[in-house]
Amino acid sequence: MAIKIQSSRDCHVDGIKAVIYGASGVGKTVLCSTAPKPIIISAERGLLSLSDLDIPFVEVNTVKDIQDAYDMLKGHEDYDTICIDSLSEISEAVLVELKKGVADGRQAYMKLSEAMGGLIKNFRDIKGKNVIFIAKSKRIEDEEAGTSQFEPYIPGKILPFQLPYLVDEVLYYDLDRKGVRQLCTKASRKYIAKDRSGKLDEFESPDLTQIFNKIAKIGRAHV
């Protein structure tokens, strides 16, 4: 294979890959509608909040459904953003499927890590498309330190640890003290978050098109 020298300034053309997580009812599904030319892979059957909009979606219930959705969308030119809503629900459905006929539940969790890890990487590696993994939030308690922190929820222990390393952005969707929705981009004692681009403010308005344009804008990242 011939080696090709490329420029890091062009990395954004492969699309933004992000995990967005938050509490139930904060508006994660509606947030998907703000992305450029979105399509939703839905496992939650919770699209009523989008009934006033014309957002395309596909419904998935099994591992095969998800694979079929991937095969269909990876080269589809009609959509710029693939929103997986939600990674938490899909993982739970896959875990139920894997537990059937397995005597040791630990084997099911190991298989879940392999299956979902591969799925996440496949979607992440789609070139030229933004991919958003929506997830529920889970509070993790540190009894020794007497602290707690929110993180994206996926069943098991391996995937929740790996997930932030697999994507460019991890954004926590929350309400500020005045009840205004915001996307938190920097890690804090309260939640896990990261902005690999270095171009986002600590708190961003919930508009994914605006955020993606900000990340893709050529120029020096904030320090």
Coordinates of C-alpha atoms in Angstrom, one line a residue:
M1 CA 0.0 0.0 0.0
A2 CA 1.4 3.4 -1.0
I3 CA 1.9 5.8 1.9
K4 CA 0.1 9.1 1.7
I5 CA 1.2 12.2 3.6
Q6 CA -1.9 14.1 4.9
S7 CA -2.5 17.2 6.9
S8 CA -4.0 17.2 10.4
R9 CA -5.9 20.4 9.4
D10 CA -8.1 18.2 7.2
C11 CA -9.1 15.8 10.0
H12 CA -12.6 17.4 10.4
V13 CA -13.6 16.4 6.9
D14 CA -14.0 12.8 8.2
G15 CA -16.8 14.1 10.4
I16 CA -17.2 14.9 14.1
K17 CA -17.6 11.8 16.4
A18 CA -19.2 12.6 19.8
V19 CA -21.0 11.1 22.8
I20 CA -23.7 13.2 24.2
Y21 CA -25.3 12.1 27.5
G22 CA -27.7 13.4 30.1
A23 CA -30.7 12.8 32.3
S24 CA -34.0 11.6 30.9
G25 CA -36.1 14.4 29.6
V26 CA -33.3 16.9 29.1
G27 CA -33.9 16.9 25.4
K28 CA -31.2 14.6 23.9
T29 CA -33.5 13.3 21.1
V30 CA -34.6 16.8 20.1
L31 CA -30.9 17.8 20.1
C32 CA -30.3 15.4 17.2
S33 CA -32.6 17.5 15.0
T34 CA -30.2 20.4 15.3
A35 CA -27.4 18.4 13.5
P36 CA -26.7 18.8 9.8
K37 CA -29.0 16.6 7.7
P38 CA -29.5 14.0 10.5
I39 CA -31.0 10.5 10.5
I40 CA -31.7 8.8 13.8
I41 CA -31.1 5.1 14.6
S42 CA -33.7 4.7 17.3
A43 CA -33.9 2.0 20.0
E44 CA -35.9 4.0 22.5
R45 CA -39.3 4.4 20.7
G46 CA -39.2 7.9 22.2
L47 CA -39.5 10.0 19.1
L48 CA -42.8 11.8 20.1
S49 CA -40.7 14.9 20.9
L50 CA -39.9 15.1 17.1
S51 CA -43.5 14.7 15.9
D52 CA -43.6 18.3 14.7
L53 CA -40.5 17.8 12.6
D54 CA -39.7 15.7 9.6
I55 CA -36.6 13.8 10.8
P56 CA -35.9 10.4 9.1
F57 CA -35.2 7.5 11.4
V58 CA -34.8 3.7 11.4
E59 CA -35.8 1.5 14.3
V60 CA -33.5 -1.2 15.7
N61 CA -34.2 -4.0 18.1
T62 CA -31.4 -6.5 17.6
V63 CA -27.7 -6.7 16.8
K64 CA -28.6 -7.6 13.2
D65 CA -30.8 -4.5 12.9
I66 CA -27.9 -2.3 14.0
Q67 CA -25.5 -4.0 11.6
D68 CA -28.1 -3.6 8.8
A69 CA -28.5 0.1 9.6
Y70 CA -24.7 0.6 9.5
D71 CA -24.4 -1.2 6.1
M72 CA -27.2 1.0 4.8
L73 CA -26.0 4.4 6.1
K74 CA -22.2 4.2 5.9
G75 CA -22.3 5.3 2.2
H76 CA -25.6 7.1 2.1
E77 CA -25.3 10.5 0.6
D78 CA -28.6 11.9 1.8
Y79 CA -27.5 12.3 5.4
D80 CA -24.6 14.1 7.0
T81 CA -25.1 13.1 10.6
I82 CA -26.0 9.7 12.1
C83 CA -27.5 9.9 15.6
I84 CA -27.6 6.6 17.6
D85 CA -30.4 7.1 20.2
S86 CA -29.5 5.7 22.5
L87 CA -26.3 3.7 23.0
S88 CA -27.6 2.9 26.5
E89 CA -30.9 1.3 25.2
I90 CA -29.1 -0.6 22.4
S91 CA -26.6 -2.0 24.8
E92 CA -29.3 -3.1 27.2
A93 CA -31.2 -4.8 24.3
V94 CA -28.0 -6.5 23.1
L95 CA -27.2 -7.7 26.7
V96 CA -30.7 -9.3 27.0
E97 CA -30.1 -11.1 23.7
L98 CA -26.6 -12.3 24.7
K99 CA -27.8 -13.6 28.1
K100 CA -30.1 -16.1 26.4
G101 CA -28.6 -19.6 26.8
V102 CA -25.6 -18.3 28.8
A103 CA -25.1 -19.9 32.2
D104 CA -22.5 -17.4 33.4
G105 CA -23.7 -13.8 33.2
R106 CA -20.1 -12.6 33.1
Q107 CA -19.7 -14.2 29.7
A108 CA -22.6 -12.1 28.4
Y109 CA -21.0 -8.9 29.6
M110 CA -17.7 -9.9 28.0
K111 CA -19.6 -10.6 24.7
L112 CA -21.4 -7.3 25.1
S113 CA -18.1 -5.4 25.4
E114 CA -16.9 -7.1 22.2
A115 CA -20.1 -6.6 20.2
M116 CA -20.8 -3.0 21.2
G117 CA -17.1 -2.0 21.1
G118 CA -16.9 -3.2 17.5
L119 CA -20.2 -1.5 16.7
I120 CA -19.0 1.8 18.1
K121 CA -15.7 1.7 16.3
N122 CA -17.5 0.8 13.0
F123 CA -19.7 3.9 13.2
R124 CA -16.9 6.1 14.5
D125 CA -14.8 5.1 11.5
I126 CA -17.4 6.1 8.9
K127 CA -15.6 8.7 6.8
G128 CA -17.3 12.0 5.9
K129 CA -20.1 11.7 8.3
N130 CA -20.8 13.1 11.8
V131 CA -21.8 10.3 14.2
I132 CA -23.5 11.1 17.5
F133 CA -23.9 8.5 20.2
I134 CA -26.7 9.5 22.6
A135 CA -26.5 8.0 26.1
K136 CA -28.3 8.1 29.4
S137 CA -26.3 9.5 32.4
K138 CA -25.3 7.5 35.4
R139 CA -24.1 8.8 38.8
I140 CA -20.9 7.0 40.0
E141 CA -20.4 7.2 43.8
D142 CA -16.9 7.3 45.3
E143 CA -17.6 6.3 48.9
E144 CA -14.0 6.8 50.1
A145 CA -13.8 10.3 48.7
G146 CA -17.4 11.1 49.4
T147 CA -17.9 12.4 45.9
S148 CA -20.0 11.5 42.9
Q149 CA -19.7 12.1 39.2
F150 CA -22.0 11.6 36.1
E151 CA -20.8 9.5 33.2
P152 CA -22.4 8.0 30.1
Y153 CA -24.3 4.8 31.0
I154 CA -23.6 1.5 29.3
P155 CA -24.0 -1.8 31.0
G156 CA -20.8 -3.4 32.3
K157 CA -17.5 -2.0 33.4
I158 CA -15.3 -2.1 30.3
L159 CA -17.3 -0.1 27.8
P160 CA -18.0 2.9 30.1
F161 CA -14.3 3.2 30.7
Q162 CA -13.4 2.9 27.0
L163 CA -16.1 5.1 25.5
P164 CA -14.5 8.5 26.2
Y165 CA -11.3 7.4 24.4
L166 CA -13.2 6.3 21.3
V167 CA -14.6 9.7 20.2
D168 CA -13.5 13.3 19.7
E169 CA -16.1 14.9 21.9
V170 CA -17.9 13.9 25.1
L171 CA -20.6 16.4 26.0
Y172 CA -22.8 16.4 29.1
Y173 CA -26.3 17.8 28.4
D174 CA -27.6 19.6 31.5
L175 CA -29.6 22.6 32.8
D176 CA -27.9 25.6 34.3
R177 CA -29.1 27.3 37.5
K178 CA -31.8 29.2 35.5
G179 CA -33.1 26.0 33.8
V180 CA -31.5 26.8 30.5
R181 CA -30.2 23.8 28.5
Q182 CA -26.5 23.7 27.8
L183 CA -23.8 21.3 26.6
C184 CA -20.9 21.1 29.0
T185 CA -17.6 20.4 27.2
K186 CA -15.0 20.5 30.0
A187 CA -14.6 17.8 32.7
S188 CA -15.6 18.8 36.2
R189 CA -16.1 17.1 39.6
K190 CA -19.8 16.7 38.6
Y191 CA -19.4 15.1 35.2
I192 CA -17.1 13.5 32.6
A193 CA -16.6 15.6 29.4
K194 CA -13.9 16.5 26.9
D195 CA -13.3 18.6 23.8
R196 CA -10.5 17.1 21.7
S197 CA -10.8 20.0 19.2
G198 CA -10.0 22.6 21.9
K199 CA -12.3 25.1 20.0
L200 CA -15.4 24.9 22.2
D201 CA -16.4 27.1 25.1
E202 CA -16.9 25.4 28.4
F203 CA -20.7 25.7 27.9
E204 CA -22.3 25.7 24.5
S205 CA -25.8 26.3 23.3
P206 CA -27.6 23.1 22.2
D207 CA -27.2 23.5 18.5
L208 CA -25.1 20.8 16.9
T209 CA -24.7 22.4 13.5
Q210 CA -23.3 25.5 15.2
I211 CA -21.0 23.3 17.3
F212 CA -19.8 21.3 14.4
N213 CA -19.1 24.4 12.4
K214 CA -17.1 25.8 15.3
I215 CA -15.0 22.6 15.5
A216 CA -14.4 22.5 11.7
K217 CA -13.4 26.1 11.5
I218 CA -9.7 26.3 10.4
G219 CA -7.6 28.1 12.9
R220 CA -5.6 27.6 16.1
A221 CA -7.5 25.9 18.9
H222 CA -8.0 27.7 22.2
V223 CA -5.3 27.0 24.7

